[in-house]
Phi, psi and omega in degrees: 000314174310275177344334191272332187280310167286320193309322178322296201289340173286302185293344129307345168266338175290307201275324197264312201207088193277003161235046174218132194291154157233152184242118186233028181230161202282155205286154189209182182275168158073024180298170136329066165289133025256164193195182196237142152195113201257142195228115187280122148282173161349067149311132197217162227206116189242120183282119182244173167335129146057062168046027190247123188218149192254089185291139194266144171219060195314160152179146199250125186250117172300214189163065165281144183266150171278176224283290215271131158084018201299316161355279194305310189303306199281342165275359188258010191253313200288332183281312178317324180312285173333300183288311215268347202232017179281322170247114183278113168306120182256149162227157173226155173281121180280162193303350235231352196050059165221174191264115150252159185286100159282355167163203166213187172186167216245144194270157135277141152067026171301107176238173181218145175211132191266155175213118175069050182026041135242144165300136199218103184253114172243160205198106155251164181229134222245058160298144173268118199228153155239146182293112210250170190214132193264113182303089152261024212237110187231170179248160180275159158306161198204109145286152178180154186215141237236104191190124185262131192313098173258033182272331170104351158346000000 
């Protein structure tokens, strides 16, 4: 599900801002500016009723600004951020390799903090998942029979 979620979140980011790199392999010098680099946080795991559990899924999405206008670029990328990314398009690859939409989700705790003249947008998403379990418990058949006494017995 994590996997599903960046990969989402890459093709959304990808699809809204089509002249900007996104990067999802660890950061190295010398990036592509201006460019994305989505970084999964702490994940955590809540146990709910009836074999259901709600995964915490933080992720801190970089932002480096191109040279010239950085301020400006980077508030005008968080607000874009905030709309494109309030409802997430989950997509998964189909046999066909090609990317369709499977379902969405609703963002959480969306905050933004610049450090060093890059953007730090964070943002989780709470999916509900079931744990699933191979029935291996099976009952035997049960004869019976259905009838009324009429001896009075």
């Amino acid at each position: 599900m994590i996997d599903l979620i960046v990969k989402s979140i890459t093709k959304t980011l990808s699809d809204k801002f089509t002249n900007i790199s996104i990067i999802n392999e660890d950061l190295q010098q010398n990036l592509p500016l201006p460019c994305f680099y989505v970084c999964v946080l702490n994940t955590s795991k809540k146990e709910l009723l009836n074999d259901r559990f709600m995964l915490n899924v933080p992720l801190d999405i970089h932002y480096f600004a191109s040279e010239k206008n950085k301020k400006s670029e980077i508030n005008k990328i968080s607000m874009e951020l905030i709309k494109t990314l309030k409802i997430l398009d989950l997509y998964k690859l189909n046999d066909s390799d090609v990317l369709e939409k499977v379902g969405s989700l609703k963002s959480f705790n969306i905050s933004t903090e610049i450090v060093d003249n890059v953007l730090h947008f964070f943002i989780e998403f709470k999916p509900i998942l079931n744990i699933l379990k191979v029935d291996d418990n099976k009952m035997d058949k049960i004869d019976h029979t259905v009838g009324v006494d009429n001896n009075g017995s």
